[in-house]
PDB file of C-alpha atoms in Angstrom:
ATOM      1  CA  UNK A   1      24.694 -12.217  -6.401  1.00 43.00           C
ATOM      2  CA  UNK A   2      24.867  -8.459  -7.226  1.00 45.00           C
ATOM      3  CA  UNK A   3      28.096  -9.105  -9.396  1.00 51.00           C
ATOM      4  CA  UNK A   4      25.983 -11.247 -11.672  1.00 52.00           C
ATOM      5  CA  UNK A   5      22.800  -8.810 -11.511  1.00 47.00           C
ATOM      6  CA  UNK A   6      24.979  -6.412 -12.989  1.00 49.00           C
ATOM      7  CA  UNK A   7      27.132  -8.209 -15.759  1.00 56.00           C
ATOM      8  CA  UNK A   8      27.824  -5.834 -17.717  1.00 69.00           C
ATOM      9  CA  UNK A   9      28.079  -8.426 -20.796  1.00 75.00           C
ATOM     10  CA  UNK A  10      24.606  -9.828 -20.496  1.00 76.00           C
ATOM     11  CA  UNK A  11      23.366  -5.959 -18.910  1.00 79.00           C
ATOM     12  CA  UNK A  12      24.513  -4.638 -22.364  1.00 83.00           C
ATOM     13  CA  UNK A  13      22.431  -7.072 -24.763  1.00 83.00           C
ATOM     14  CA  UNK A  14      19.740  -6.853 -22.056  1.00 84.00           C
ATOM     15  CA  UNK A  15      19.629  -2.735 -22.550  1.00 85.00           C
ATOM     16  CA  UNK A  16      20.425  -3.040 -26.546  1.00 89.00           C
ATOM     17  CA  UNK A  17      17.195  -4.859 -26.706  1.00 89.00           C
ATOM     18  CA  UNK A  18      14.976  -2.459 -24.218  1.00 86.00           C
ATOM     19  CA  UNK A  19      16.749   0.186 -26.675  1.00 88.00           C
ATOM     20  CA  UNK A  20      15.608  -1.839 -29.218  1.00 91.00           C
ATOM     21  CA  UNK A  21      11.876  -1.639 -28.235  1.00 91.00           C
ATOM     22  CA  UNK A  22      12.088   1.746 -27.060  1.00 84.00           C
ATOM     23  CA  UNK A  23      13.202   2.912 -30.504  1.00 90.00           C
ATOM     24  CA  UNK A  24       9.635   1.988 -31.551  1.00 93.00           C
ATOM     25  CA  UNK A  25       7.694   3.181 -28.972  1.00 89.00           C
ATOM     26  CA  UNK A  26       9.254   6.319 -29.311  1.00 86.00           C
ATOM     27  CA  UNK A  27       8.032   6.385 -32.879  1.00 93.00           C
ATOM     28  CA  UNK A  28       4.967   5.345 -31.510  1.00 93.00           C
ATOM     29  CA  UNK A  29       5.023   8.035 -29.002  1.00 89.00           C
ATOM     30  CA  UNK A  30       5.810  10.359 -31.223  1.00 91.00           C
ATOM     31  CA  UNK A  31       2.716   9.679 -33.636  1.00 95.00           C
ATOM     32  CA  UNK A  32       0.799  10.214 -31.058  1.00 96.00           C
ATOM     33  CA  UNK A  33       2.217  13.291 -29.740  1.00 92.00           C
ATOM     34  CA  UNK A  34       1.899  14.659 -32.700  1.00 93.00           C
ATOM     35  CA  UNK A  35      -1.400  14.105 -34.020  1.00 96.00           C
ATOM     36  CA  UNK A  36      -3.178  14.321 -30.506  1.00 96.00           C
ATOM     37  CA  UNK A  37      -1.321  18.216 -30.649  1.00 93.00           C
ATOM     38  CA  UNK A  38      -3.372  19.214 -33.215  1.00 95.00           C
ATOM     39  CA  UNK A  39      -6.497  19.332 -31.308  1.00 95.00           C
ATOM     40  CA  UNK A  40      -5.157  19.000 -27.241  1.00 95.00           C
ATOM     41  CA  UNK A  41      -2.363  21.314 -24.885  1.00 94.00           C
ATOM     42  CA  UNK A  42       0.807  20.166 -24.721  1.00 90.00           C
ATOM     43  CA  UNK A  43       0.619  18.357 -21.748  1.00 88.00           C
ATOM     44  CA  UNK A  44      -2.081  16.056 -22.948  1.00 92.00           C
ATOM     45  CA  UNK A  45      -0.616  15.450 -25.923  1.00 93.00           C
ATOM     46  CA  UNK A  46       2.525  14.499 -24.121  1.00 86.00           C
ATOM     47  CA  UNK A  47       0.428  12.360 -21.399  1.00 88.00           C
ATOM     48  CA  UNK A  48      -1.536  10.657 -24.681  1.00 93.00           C
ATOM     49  CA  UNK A  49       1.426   9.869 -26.624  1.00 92.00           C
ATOM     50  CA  UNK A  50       3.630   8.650 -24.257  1.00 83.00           C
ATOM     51  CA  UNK A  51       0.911   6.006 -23.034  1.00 87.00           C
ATOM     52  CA  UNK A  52       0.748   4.451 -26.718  1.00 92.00           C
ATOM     53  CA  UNK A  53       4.631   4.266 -26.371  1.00 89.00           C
ATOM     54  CA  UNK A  54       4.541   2.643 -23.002  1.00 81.00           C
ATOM     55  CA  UNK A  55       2.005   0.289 -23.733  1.00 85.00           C
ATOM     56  CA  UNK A  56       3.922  -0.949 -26.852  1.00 88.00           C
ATOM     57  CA  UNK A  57       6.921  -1.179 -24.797  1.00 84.00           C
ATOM     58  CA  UNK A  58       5.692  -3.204 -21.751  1.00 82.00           C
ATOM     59  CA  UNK A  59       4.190  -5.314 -24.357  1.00 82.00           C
ATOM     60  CA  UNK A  60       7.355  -6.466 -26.070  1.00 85.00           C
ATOM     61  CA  UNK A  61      10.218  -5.987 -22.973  1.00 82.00           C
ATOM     62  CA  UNK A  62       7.500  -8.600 -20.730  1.00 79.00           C
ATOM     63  CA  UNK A  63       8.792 -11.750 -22.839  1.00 74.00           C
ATOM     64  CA  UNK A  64      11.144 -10.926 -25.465  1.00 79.00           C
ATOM     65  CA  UNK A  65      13.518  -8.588 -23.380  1.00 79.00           C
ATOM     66  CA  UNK A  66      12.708  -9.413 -19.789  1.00 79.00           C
ATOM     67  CA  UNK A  67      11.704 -13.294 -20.530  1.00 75.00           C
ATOM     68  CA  UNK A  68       8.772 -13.077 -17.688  1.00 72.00           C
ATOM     69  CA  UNK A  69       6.496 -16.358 -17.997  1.00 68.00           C
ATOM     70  CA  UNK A  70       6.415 -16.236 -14.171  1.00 68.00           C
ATOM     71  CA  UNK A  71       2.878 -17.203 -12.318  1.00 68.00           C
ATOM     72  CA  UNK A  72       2.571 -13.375 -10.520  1.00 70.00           C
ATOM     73  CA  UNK A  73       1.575 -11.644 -13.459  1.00 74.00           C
ATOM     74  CA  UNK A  74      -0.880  -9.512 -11.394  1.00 79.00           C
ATOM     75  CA  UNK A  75       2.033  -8.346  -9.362  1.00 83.00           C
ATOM     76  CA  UNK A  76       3.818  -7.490 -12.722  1.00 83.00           C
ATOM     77  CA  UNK A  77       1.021  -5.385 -13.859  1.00 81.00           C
ATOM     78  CA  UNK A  78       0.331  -3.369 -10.853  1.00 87.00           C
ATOM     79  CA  UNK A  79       4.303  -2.719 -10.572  1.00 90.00           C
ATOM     80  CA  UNK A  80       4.278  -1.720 -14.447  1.00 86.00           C
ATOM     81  CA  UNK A  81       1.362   0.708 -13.832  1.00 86.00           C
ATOM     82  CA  UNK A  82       3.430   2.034 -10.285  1.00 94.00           C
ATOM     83  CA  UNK A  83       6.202   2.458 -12.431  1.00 94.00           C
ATOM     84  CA  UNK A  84       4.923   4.029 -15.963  1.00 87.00           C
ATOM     85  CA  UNK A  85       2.668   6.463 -14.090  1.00 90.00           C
ATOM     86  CA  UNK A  86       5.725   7.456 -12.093  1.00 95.00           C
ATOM     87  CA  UNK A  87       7.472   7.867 -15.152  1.00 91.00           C
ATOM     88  CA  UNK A  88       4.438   9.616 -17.116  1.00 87.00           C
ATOM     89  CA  UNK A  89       4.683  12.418 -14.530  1.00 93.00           C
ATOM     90  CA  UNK A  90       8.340  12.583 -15.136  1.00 95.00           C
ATOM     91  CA  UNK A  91       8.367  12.521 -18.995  1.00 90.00           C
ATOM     92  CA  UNK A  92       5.463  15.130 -18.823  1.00 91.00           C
ATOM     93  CA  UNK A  93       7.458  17.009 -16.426  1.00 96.00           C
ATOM     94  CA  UNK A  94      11.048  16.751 -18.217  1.00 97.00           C
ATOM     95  CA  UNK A  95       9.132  17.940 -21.470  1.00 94.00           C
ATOM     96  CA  UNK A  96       7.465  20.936 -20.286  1.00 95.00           C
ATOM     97  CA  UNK A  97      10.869  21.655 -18.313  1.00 96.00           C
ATOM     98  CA  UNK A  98      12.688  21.736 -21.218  1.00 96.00           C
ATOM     99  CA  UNK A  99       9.845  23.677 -23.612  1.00 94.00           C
ATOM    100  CA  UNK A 100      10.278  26.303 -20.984  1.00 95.00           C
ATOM    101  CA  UNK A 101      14.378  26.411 -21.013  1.00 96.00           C
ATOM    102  CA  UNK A 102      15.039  25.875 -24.710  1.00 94.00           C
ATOM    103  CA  UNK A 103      14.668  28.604 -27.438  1.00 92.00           C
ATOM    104  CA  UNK A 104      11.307  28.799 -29.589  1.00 89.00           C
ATOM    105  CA  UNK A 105      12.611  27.348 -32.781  1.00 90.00           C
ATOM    106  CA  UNK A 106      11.203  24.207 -35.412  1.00 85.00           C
ATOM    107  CA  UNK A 107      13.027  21.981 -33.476  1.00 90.00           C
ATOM    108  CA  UNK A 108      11.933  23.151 -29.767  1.00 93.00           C
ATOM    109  CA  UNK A 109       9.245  20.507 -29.573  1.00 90.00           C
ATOM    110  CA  UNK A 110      11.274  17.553 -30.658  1.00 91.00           C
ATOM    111  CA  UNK A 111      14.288  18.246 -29.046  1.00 95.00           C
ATOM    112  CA  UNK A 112      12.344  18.486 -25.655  1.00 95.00           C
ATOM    113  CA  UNK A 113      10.559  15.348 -26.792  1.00 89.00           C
ATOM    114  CA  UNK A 114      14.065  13.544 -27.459  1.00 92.00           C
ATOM    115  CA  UNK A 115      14.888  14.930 -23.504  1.00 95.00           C
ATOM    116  CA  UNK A 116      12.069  13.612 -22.174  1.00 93.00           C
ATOM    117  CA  UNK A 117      12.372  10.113 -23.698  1.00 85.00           C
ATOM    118  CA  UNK A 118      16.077   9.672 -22.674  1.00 90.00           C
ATOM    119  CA  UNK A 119      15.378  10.489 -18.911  1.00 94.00           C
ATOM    120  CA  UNK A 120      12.587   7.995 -18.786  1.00 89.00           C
ATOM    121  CA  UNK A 121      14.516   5.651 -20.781  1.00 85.00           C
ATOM    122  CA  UNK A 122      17.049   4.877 -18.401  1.00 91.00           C
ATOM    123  CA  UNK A 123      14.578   5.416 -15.200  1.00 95.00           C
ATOM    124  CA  UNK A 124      12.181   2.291 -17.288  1.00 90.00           C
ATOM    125  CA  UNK A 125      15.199   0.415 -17.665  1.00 88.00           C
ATOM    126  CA  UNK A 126      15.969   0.659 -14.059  1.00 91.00           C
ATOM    127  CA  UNK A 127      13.084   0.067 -12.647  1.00 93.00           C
ATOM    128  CA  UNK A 128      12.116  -2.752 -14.999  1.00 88.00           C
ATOM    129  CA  UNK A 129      15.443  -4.894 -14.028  1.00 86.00           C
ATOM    130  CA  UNK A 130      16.225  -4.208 -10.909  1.00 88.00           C
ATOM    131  CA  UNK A 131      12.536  -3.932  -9.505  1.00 89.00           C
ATOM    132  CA  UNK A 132       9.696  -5.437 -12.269  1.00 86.00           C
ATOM    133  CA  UNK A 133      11.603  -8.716 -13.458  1.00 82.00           C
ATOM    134  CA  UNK A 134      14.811  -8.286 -11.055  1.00 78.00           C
ATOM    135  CA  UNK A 135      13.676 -12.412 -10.102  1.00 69.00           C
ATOM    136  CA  UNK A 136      13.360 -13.367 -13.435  1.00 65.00           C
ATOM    137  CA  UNK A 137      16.957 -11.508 -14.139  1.00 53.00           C
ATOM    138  CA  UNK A 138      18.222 -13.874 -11.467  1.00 55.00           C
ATOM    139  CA  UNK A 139      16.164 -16.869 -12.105  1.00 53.00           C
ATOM    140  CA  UNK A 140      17.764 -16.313 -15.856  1.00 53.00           C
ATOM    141  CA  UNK A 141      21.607 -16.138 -14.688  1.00 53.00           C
ATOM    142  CA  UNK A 142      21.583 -18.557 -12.092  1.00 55.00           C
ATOM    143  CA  UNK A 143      20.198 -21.072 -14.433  1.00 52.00           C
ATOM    144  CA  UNK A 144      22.943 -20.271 -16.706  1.00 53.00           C
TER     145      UNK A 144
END
């Protein structure tokens, strides 16, 4: 059972496509980052952009990544929202981490943004397969 939860074959496409989506919510994100900097701290900004990104993203990886038409769709939203407010404090937190570490340059902000989205990529991913849709993972490849 675990050895097929963690094909690597059908793991890879799986995290291609959440990639896939997370490329544009991180565009997304970073919209919103930047325009809500212009009249909001850091933080803020970070908090306001990366909820436009994460809504996008939980959007799209519900059906097309994670194939979810299951009947406990309540259950699915309050695990999304336990999960992306977990991660909001972490990509807040990995952000102003790295603001504080890295040298004051052009790039300082976008480099820590970059940081901050690959940390929370891979926690997402995790917690989106193995805890949000890890029945509809094996629902999937047992059918198969």
């Amino acid at each position: 059972m675990l050895r097929n939860l963690l094909s690597t074959d059908k793991l890879h496409a799986q995290f291609i496509r959440f990639v896939a989506v997370g490329v544009m919510s991180t565009v997304f994100d970073g919209i919103a980052y930047r325009i809500a900097l212009t009249a909001l701290p850091v933080g803020g900004s970070k908090a306001i952009g990366y909820l436009v990104g994460t809504s996008f993203s939980i959007l799209c990886n519900y059906r097309w990544n994670f194939g979810y038409a299951g009947p406990d769709r309540a259950g699915v939203i309050l695990r999304c929202v336990a999960l992306y407010a977990t991660a909001l404090v972490l990509n807040v937190a990995v952000n102003q981490a790295a603001l504080a570490v890295l040298p004051a340059s052009a790039f300082s902000f976008t480099l820590a943004f970059l940081i901050a989205v690959g940390v929370c990529t891979i926690y997402n991913f995790a917690g989106m397969r193995f805890w949000i849709f890890a029945g509809t993972v094996k629902a999937r490849q047992q059918a198969q």
